[in-house]
mmCIF file of C-alpha atoms in Angstrom:
data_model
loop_
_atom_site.group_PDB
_atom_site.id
_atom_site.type_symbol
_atom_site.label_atom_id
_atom_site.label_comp_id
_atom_site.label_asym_id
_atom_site.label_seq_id
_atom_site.Cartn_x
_atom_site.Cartn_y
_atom_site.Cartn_z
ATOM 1 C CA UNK A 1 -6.935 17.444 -28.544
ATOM 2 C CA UNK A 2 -10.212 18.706 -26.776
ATOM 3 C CA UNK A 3 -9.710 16.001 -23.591
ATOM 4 C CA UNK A 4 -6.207 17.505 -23.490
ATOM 5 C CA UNK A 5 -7.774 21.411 -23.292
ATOM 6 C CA UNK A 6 -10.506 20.061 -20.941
ATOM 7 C CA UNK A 7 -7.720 18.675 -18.032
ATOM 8 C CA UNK A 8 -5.742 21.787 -18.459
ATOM 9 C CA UNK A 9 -9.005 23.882 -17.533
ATOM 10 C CA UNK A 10 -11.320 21.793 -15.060
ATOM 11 C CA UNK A 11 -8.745 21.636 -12.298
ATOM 12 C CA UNK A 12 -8.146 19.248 -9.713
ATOM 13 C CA UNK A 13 -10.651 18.619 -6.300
ATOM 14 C CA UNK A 14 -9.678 19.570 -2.952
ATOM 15 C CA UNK A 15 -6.702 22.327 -3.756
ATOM 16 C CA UNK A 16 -6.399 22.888 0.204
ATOM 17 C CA UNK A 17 -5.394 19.571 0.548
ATOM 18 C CA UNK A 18 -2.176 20.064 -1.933
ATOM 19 C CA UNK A 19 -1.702 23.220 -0.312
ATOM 20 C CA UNK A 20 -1.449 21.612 3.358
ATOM 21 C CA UNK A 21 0.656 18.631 2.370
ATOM 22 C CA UNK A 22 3.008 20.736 0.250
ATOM 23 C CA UNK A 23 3.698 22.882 3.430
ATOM 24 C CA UNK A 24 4.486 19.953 5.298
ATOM 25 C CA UNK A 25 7.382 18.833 3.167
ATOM 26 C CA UNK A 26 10.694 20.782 1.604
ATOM 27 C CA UNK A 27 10.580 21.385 -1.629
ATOM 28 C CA UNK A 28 11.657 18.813 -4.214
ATOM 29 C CA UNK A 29 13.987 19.441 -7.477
ATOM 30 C CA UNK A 30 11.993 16.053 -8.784
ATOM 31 C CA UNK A 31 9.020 15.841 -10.581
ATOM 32 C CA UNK A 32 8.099 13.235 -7.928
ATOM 33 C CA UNK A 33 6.007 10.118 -9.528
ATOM 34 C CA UNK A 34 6.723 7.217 -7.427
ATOM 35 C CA UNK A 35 4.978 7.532 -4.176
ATOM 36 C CA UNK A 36 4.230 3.282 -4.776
ATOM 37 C CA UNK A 37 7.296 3.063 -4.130
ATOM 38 C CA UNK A 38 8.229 5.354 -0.933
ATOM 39 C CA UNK A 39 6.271 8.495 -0.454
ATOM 40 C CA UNK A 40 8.004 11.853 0.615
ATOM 41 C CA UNK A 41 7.757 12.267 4.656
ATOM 42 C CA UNK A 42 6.966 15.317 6.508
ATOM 43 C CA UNK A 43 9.485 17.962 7.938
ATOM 44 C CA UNK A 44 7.643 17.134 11.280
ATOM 45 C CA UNK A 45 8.100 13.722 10.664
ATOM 46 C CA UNK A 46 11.929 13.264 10.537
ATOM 47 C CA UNK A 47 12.503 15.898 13.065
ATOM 48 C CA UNK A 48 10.318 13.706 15.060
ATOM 49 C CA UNK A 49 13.122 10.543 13.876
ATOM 50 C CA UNK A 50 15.715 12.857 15.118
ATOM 51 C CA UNK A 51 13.828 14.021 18.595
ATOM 52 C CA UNK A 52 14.034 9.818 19.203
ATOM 53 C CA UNK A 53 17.241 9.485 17.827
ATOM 54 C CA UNK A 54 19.077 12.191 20.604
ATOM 55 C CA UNK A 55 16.846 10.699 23.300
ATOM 56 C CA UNK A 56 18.321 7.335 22.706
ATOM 57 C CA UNK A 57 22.014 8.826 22.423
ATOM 58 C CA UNK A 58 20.818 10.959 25.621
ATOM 59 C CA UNK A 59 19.198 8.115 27.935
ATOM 60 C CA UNK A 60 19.740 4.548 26.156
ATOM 61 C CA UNK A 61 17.664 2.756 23.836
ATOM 62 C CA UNK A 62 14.958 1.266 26.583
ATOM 63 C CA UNK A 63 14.451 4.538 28.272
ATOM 64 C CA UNK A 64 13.886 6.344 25.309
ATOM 65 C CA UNK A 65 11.776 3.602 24.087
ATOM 66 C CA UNK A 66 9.409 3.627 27.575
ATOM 67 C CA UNK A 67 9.511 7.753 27.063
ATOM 68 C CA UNK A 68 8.024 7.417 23.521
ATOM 69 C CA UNK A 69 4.961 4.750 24.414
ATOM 70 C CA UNK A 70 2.478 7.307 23.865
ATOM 71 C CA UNK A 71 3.259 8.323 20.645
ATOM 72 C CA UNK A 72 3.683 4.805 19.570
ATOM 73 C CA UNK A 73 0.433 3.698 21.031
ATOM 74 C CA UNK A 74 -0.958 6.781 18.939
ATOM 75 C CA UNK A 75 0.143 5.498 16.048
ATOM 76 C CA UNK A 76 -1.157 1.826 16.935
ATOM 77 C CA UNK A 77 -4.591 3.767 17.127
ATOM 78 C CA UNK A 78 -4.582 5.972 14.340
ATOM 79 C CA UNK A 79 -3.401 3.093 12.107
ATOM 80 C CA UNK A 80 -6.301 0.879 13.217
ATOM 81 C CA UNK A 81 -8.808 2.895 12.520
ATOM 82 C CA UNK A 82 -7.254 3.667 9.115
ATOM 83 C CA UNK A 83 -7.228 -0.185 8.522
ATOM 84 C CA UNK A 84 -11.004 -0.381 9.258
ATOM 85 C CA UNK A 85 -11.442 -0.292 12.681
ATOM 86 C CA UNK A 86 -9.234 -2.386 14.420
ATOM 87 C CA UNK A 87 -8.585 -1.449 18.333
ATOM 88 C CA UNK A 88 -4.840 -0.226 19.073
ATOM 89 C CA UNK A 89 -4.293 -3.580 21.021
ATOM 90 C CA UNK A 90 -4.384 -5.396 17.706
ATOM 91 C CA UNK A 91 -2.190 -3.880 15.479
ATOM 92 C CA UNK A 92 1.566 -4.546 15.736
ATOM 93 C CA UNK A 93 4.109 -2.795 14.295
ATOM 94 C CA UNK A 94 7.221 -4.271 12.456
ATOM 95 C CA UNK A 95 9.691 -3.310 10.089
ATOM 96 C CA UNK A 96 7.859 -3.714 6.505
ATOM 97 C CA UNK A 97 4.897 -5.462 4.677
ATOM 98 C CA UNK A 98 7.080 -8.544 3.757
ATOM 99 C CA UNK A 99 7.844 -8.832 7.513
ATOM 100 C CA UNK A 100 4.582 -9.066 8.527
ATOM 101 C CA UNK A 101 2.748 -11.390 5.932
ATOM 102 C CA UNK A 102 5.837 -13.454 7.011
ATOM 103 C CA UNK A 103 5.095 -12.964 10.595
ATOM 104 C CA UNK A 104 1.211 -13.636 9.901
ATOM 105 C CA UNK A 105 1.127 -16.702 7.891
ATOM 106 C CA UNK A 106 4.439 -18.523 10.305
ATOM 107 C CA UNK A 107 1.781 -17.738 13.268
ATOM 108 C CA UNK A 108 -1.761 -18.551 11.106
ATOM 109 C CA UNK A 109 -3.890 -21.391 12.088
ATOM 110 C CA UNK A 110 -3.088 -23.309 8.689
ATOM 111 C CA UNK A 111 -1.352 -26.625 7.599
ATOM 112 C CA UNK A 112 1.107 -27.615 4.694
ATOM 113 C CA UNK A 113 -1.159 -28.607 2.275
ATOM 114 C CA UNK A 114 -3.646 -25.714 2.757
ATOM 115 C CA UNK A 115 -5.203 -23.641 0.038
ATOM 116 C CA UNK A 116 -4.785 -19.941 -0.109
ATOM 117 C CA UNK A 117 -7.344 -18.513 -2.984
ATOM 118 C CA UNK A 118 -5.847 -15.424 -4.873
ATOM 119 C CA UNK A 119 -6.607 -13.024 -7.649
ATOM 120 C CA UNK A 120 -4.386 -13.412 -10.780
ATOM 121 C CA UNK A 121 -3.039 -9.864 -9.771
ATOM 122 C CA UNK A 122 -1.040 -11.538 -6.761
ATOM 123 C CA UNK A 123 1.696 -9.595 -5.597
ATOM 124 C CA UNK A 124 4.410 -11.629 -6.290
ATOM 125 C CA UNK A 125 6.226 -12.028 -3.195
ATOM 126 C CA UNK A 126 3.117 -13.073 -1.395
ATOM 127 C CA UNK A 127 2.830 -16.127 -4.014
ATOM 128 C CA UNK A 128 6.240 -16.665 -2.988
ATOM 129 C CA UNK A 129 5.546 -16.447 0.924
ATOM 130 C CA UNK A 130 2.581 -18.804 0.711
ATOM 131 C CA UNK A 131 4.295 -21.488 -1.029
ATOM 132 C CA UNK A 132 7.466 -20.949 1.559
ATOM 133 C CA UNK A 133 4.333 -21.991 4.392
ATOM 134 C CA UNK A 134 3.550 -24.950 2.227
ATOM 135 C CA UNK A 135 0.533 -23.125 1.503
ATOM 136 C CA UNK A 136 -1.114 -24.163 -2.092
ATOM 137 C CA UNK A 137 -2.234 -21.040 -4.017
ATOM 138 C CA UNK A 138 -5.443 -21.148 -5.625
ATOM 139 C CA UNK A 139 -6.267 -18.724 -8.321
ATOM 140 C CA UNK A 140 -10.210 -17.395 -8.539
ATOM 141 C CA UNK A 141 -12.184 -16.715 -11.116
ATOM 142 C CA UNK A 142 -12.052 -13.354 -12.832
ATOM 143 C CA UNK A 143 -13.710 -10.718 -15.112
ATOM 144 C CA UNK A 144 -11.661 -9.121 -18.114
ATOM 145 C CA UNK A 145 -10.278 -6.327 -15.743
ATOM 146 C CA UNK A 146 -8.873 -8.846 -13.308
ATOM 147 C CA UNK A 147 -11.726 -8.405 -10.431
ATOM 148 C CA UNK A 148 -12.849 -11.104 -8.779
ATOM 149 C CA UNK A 149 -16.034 -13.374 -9.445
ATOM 150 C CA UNK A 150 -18.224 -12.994 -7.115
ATOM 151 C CA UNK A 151 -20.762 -15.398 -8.374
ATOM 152 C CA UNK A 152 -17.226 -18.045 -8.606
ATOM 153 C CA UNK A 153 -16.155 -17.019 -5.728
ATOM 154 C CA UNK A 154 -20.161 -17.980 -3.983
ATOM 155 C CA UNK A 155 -20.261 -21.219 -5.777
ATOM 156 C CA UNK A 156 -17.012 -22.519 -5.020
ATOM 157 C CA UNK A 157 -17.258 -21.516 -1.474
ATOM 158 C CA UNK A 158 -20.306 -24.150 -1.293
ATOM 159 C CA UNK A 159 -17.529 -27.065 -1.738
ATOM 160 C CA UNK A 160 -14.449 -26.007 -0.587
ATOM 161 C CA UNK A 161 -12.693 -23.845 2.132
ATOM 162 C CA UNK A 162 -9.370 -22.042 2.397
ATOM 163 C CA UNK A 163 -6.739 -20.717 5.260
ATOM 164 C CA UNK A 164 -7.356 -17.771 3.925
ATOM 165 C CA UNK A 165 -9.003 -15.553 1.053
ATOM 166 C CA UNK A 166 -6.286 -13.454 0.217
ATOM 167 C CA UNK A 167 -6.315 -10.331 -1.444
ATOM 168 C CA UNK A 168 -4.212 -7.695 -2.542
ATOM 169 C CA UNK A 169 -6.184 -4.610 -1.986
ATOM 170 C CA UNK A 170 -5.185 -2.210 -4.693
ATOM 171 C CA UNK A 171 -2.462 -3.572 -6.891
ATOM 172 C CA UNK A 172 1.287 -2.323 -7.061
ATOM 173 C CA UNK A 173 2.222 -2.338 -10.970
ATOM 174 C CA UNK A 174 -1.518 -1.180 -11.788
ATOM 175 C CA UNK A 175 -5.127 0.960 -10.939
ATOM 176 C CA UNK A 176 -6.672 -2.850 -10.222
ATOM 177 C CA UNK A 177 -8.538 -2.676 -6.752
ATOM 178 C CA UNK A 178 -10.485 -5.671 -5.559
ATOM 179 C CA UNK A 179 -14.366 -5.414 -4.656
ATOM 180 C CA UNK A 180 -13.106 -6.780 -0.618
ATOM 181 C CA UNK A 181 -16.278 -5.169 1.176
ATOM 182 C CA UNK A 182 -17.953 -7.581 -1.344
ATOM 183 C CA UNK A 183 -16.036 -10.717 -1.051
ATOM 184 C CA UNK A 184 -15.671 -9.959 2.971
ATOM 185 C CA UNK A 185 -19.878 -10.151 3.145
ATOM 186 C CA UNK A 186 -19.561 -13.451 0.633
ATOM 187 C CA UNK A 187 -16.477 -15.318 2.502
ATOM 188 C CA UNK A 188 -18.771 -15.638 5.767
ATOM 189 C CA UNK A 189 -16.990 -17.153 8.376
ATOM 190 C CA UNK A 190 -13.585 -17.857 6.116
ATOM 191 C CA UNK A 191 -11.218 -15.370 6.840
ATOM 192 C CA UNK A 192 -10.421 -12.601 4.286
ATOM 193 C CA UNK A 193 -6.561 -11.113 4.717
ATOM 194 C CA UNK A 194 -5.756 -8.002 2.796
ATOM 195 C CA UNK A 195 -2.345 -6.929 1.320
ATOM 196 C CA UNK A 196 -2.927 -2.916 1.901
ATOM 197 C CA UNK A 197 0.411 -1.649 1.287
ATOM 198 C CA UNK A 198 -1.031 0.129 -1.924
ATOM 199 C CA UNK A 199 -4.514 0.398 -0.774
ATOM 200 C CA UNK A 200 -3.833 2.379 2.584
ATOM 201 C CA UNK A 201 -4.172 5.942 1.607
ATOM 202 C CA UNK A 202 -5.407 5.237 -1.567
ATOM 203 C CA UNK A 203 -8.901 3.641 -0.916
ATOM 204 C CA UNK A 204 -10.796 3.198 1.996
ATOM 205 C CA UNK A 205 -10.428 -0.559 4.010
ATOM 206 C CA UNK A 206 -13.750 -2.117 4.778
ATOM 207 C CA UNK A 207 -14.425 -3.322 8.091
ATOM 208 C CA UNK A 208 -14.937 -6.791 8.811
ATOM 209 C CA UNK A 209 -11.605 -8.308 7.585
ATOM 210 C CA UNK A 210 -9.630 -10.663 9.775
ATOM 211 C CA UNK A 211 -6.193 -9.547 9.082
ATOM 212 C CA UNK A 212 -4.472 -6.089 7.342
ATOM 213 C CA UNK A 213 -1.075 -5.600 6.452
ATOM 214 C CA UNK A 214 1.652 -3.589 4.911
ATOM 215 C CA UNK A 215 3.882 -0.475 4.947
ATOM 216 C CA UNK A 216 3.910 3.100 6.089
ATOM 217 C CA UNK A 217 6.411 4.704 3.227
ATOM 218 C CA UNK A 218 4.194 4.731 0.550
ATOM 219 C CA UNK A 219 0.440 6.725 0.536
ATOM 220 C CA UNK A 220 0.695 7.692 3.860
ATOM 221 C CA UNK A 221 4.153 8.750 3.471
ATOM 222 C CA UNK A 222 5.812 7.673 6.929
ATOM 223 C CA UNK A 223 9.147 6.404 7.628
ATOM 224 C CA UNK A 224 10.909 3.942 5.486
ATOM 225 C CA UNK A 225 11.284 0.641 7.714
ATOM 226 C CA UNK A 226 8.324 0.830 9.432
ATOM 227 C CA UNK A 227 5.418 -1.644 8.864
ATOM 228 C CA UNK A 228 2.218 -2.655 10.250
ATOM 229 C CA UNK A 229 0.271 -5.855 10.663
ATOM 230 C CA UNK A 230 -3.496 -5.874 12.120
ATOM 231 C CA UNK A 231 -5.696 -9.138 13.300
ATOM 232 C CA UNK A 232 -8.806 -9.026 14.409
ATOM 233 C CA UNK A 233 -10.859 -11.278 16.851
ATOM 234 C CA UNK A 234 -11.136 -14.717 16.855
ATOM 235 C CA UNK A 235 -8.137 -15.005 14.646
ATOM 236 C CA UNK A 236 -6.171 -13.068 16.067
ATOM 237 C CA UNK A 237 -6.967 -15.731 19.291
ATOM 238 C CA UNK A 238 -6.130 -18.308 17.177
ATOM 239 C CA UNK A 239 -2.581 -17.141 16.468
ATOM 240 C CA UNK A 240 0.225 -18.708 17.308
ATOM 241 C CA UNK A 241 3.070 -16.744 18.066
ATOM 242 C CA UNK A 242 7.078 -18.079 17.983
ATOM 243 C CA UNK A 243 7.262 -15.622 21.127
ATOM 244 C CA UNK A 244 10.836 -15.735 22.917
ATOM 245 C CA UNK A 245 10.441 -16.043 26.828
ATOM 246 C CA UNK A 246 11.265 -12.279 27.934
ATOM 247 C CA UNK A 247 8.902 -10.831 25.341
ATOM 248 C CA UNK A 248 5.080 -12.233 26.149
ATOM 249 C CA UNK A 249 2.547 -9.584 25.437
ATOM 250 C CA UNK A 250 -1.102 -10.805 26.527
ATOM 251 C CA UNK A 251 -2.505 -10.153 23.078
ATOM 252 C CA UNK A 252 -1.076 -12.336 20.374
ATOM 253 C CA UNK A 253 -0.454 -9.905 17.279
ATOM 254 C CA UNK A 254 1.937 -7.600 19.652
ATOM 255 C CA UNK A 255 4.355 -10.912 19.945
ATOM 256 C CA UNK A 256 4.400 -11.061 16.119
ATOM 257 C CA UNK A 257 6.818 -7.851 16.534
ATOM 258 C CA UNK A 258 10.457 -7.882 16.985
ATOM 259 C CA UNK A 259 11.853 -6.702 20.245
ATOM 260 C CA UNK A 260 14.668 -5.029 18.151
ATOM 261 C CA UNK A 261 12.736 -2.501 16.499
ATOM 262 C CA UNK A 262 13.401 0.798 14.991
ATOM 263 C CA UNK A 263 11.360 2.752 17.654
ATOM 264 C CA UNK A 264 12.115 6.081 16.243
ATOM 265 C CA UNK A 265 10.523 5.100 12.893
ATOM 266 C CA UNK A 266 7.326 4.465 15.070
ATOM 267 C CA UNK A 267 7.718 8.050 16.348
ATOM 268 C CA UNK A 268 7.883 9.640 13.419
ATOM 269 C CA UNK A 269 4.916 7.096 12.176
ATOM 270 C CA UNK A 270 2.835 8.652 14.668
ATOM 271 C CA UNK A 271 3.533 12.150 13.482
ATOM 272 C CA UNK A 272 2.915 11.227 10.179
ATOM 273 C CA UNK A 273 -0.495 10.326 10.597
ATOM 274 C CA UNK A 274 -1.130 12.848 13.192
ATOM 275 C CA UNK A 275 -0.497 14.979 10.198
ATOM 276 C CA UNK A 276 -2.373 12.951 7.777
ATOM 277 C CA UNK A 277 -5.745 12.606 9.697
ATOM 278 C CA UNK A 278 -5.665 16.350 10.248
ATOM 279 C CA UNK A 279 -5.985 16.760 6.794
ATOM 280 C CA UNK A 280 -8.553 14.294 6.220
ATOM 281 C CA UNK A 281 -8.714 11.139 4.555
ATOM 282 C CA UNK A 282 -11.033 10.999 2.921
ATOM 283 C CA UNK A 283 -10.331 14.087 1.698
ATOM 284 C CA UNK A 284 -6.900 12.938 0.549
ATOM 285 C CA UNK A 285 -8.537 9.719 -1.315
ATOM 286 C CA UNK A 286 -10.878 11.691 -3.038
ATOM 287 C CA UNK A 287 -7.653 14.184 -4.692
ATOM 288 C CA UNK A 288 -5.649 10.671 -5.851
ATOM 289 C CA UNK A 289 -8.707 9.417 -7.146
ATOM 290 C CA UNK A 290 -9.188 12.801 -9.601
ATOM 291 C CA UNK A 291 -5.342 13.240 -9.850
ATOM 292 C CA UNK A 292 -5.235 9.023 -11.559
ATOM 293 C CA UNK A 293 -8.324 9.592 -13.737
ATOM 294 C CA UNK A 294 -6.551 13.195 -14.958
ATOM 295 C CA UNK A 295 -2.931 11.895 -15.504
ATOM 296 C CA UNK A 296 -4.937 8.399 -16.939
ATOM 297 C CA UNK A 297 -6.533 10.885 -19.471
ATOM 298 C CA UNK A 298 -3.689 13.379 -19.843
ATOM 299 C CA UNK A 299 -1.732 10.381 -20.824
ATOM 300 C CA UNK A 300 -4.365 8.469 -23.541
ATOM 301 C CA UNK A 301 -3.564 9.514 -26.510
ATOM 302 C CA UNK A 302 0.293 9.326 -26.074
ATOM 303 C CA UNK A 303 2.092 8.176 -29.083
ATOM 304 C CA UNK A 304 4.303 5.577 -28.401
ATOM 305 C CA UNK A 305 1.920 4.124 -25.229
ATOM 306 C CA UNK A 306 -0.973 2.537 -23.877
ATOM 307 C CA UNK A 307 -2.641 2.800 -20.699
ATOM 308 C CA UNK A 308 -2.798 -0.440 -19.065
ATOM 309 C CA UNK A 309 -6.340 0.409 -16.978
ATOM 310 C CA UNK A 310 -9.500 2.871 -18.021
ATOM 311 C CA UNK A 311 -9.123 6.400 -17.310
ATOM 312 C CA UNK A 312 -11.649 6.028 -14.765
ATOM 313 C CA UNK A 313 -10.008 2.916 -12.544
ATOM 314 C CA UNK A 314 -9.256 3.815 -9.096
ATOM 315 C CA UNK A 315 -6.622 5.706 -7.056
ATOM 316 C CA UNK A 316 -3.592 7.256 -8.659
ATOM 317 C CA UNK A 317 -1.705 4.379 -10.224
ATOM 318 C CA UNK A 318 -1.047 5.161 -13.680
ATOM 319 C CA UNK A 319 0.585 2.047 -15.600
ATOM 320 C CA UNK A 320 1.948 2.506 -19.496
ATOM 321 C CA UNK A 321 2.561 -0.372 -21.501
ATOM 322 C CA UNK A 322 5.514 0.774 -24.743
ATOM 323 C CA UNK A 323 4.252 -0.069 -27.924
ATOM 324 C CA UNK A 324 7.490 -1.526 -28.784
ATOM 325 C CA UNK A 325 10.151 -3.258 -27.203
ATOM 326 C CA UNK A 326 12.169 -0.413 -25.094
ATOM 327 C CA UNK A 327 14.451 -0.476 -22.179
ATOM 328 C CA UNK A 328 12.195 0.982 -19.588
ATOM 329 C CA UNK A 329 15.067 0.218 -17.237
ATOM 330 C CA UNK A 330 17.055 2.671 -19.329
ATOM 331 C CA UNK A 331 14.296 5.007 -19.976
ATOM 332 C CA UNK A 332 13.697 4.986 -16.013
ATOM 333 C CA UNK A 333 17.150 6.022 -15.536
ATOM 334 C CA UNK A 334 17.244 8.845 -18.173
ATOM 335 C CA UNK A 335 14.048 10.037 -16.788
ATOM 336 C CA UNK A 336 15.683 10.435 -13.280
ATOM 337 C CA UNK A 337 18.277 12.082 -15.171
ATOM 338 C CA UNK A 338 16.086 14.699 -16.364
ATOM 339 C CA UNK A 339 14.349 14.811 -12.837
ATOM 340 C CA UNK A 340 11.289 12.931 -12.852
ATOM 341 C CA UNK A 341 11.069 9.720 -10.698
ATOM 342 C CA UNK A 342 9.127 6.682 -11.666
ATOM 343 C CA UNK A 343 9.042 2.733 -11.017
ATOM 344 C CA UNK A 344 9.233 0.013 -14.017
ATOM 345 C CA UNK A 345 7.162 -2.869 -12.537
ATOM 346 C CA UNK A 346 8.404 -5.817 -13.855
ATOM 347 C CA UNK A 347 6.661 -9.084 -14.427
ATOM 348 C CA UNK A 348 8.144 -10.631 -10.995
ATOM 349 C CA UNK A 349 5.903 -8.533 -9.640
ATOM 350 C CA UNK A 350 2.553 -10.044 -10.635
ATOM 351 C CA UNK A 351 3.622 -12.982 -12.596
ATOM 352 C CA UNK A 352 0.074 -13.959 -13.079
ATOM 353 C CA UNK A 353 -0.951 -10.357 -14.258
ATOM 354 C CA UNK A 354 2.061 -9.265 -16.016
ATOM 355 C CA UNK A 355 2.923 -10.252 -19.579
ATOM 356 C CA UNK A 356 5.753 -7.561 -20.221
ATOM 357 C CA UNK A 357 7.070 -4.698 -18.356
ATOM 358 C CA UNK A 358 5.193 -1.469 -17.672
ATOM 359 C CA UNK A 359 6.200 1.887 -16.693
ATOM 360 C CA UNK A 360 4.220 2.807 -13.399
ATOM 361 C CA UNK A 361 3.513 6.563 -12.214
ATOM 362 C CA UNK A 362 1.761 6.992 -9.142
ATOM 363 C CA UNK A 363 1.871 10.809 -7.723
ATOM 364 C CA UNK A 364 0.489 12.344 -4.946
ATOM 365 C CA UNK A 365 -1.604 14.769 -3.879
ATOM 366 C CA UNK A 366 0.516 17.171 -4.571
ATOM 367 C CA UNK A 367 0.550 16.662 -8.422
ATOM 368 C CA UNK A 368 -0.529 19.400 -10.596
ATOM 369 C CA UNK A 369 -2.595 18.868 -13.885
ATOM 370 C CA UNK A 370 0.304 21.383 -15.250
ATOM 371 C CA UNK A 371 2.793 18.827 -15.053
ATOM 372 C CA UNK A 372 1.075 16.568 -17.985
ATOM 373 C CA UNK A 373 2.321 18.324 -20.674
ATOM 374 C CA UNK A 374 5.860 17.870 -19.093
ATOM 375 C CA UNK A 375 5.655 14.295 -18.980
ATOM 376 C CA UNK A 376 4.419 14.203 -22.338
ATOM 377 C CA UNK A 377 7.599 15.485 -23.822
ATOM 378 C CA UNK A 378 9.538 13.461 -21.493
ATOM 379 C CA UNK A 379 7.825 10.127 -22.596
ATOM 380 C CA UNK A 380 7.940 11.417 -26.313
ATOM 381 C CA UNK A 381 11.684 12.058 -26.139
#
């Protein structure tokens, strides 16, 4: 199979950045393929958790919390940035992605009734959350891969406006990233809200958008529990905030968080990306990127499967749809059994996008074009 021979011999880009972010972690007995689901964190990063942890058993809760407001406004920064260029002062930090679209839409300058236009690829939940509002979810327009019309999307902007265009900025069961740079320029003055618990890490996040959310445990690999929800003038002047008495913060976003918060996530958060930034982003997107199109192609011509997306779709999703009707609950298990780790995404998941259930694989940086033939046999078995 000469595309086989030809992955096993080009190589992957950007070897020094597997080489730093496999020093940063312990080594794993897994053949690790399920960083959509929760990356692996840092060394640095839970002994950061743990620093916090004794500081709070050491001083109390509030004193360690005042003692760690530097790294925590460090991670406000670096996150904003990351998210497009938001300032520190509006990005607030909460405990996951469903938190905070929660948080966003309970505060949003909408009414029952309201439309909230989507893609067909729709993270579930969020379809869920919007209707919970009394939001009315619209769905656009779309080409045969499930981007967004941007000719539609023009034209029906000319009659109608939304709360919200909402997006989901790379998908979670497949490689299926929106053109939002585009539709940000098109939407105008209608605000554009991106879902970037996939894309973070993955893609780059354009400027320009009114609101960002999602989680840190995935691409960038930070603690599990901590999430992150950015607004961006006017909106974010135009929120209105459910804020108990004893916790007013002058900018709005910061009283979307919850005074109970897990403080020593945000610590180790701010190592994370400490960590993360010094080995460049860009740098980092640009080795997912190869590793997805080489695991894509390693993966084409495996009997038994199809690829849900072409080799060439973006980040390092990889989605395989069974050619017959198997338990790819069971297979998941049995493949954790024989120590590799990946997600089934079920059709709850996109309901709009997802016929039948998929097998997803998403590794990281640190994946080696090696491993294929492994998870050939494994998927063959």
């Amino acid at each position: 199979m000469p595309g086989r021979l030809r992955d096993m011999t080009t190589g992957l880009p950007h070897d020094s950045v597997r080489a730093a972010w496999t020093a940063l972690r312990t080594e794993t007995p897994l053949l690790h393929l399920d960083t959509a689901a929760c990356g692996r964190t840092t060394v640095a990063t839970w002994a950061a958790i743990a620093r916090h942890l004794e500081l709070e058993a050491e001083l109390g809760g509030y004193v360690a919390e005042a003692e760690a407001d530097g790294a925590v406004t460090e991670a406000r920064q670096r996150l904003g940035e990351l998210l497009g260029g938001f300032d520190q002062d509006e990005v607030a930090l909460l405990d996951s992605s469903s938190t905070a679209v929660t948080q966003l839409l309970a505060a949003w300058p909408c009414e029952a009734g309201d439309e909230v236009w989507i893609a067909p690829s729709e993270w579930g939940p969020n379809i869920e959350a919007f209707r919970y509002r009394g939001l009315e979810p619209v769905v656009l327009d779309v080409d045969g891969s499930g981007l967004i019309d941007l000719e539609a999307l023009r034209r029906r902007l000319l009659t109608k406006r939304p709360a919200m265009v909402h997006l989901t900025g790379l998908t979670a069961h497949r490689a299926l990233a929106q053109p939002a740079r585009e539709i940000v320029e098109i939407a105008g003055d209608v605000p554009v809200v991106i879902d970037t618990a996939q894309a973070l890490g993955q893609i780059e996040i354009p400027a320009g958008v009114a609101a960002v959310y999602g989680t840190s445990r995935k691409w960038l690999c930070g603690p599990r529990g901590v999430g992150y929800l950015a607004v961006r003038e006017p909106w974010q002047g135009r929120l209105v905030p459910r804020v108990p008495a004893l916790a007013q913060h002058e900018r709005p976003v910061r009283n979307l968080e919850s005074h109970e918060a897990y403080v020593a996530g945000r610590v180790g958060l701010a190592t994370t990306l400490r960590e993360y930034v010094g080995i460049g982003p860009a740098l980092i997107r640009e080795r997912l990127a190869a590793v997805g199109r080489e695991l894509r192609s390693g993966l084409a011509d495996l009997p038994g499967w199809s690829l849900r997306d072409p080799i060439d779709a973006p980040g390092a999703i990889v989605a395989l749809v069974p050619d017959t009707d198997l338990n790819l609950f069971r297979l998941r298990a049995d493949l954790l059994d024989r120590k590799m780790l990946t997600t089934v995404s079920a059709p709850a998941r996109a309901p709009l996008d997802i016929t039948r259930p998929m097998l997803r694989l998403s590794p990281h940086v640190d994946f080696e074009i090696g491993e294929i033939p492994r998870i050939r046999a494994l998927l063959a078995a």
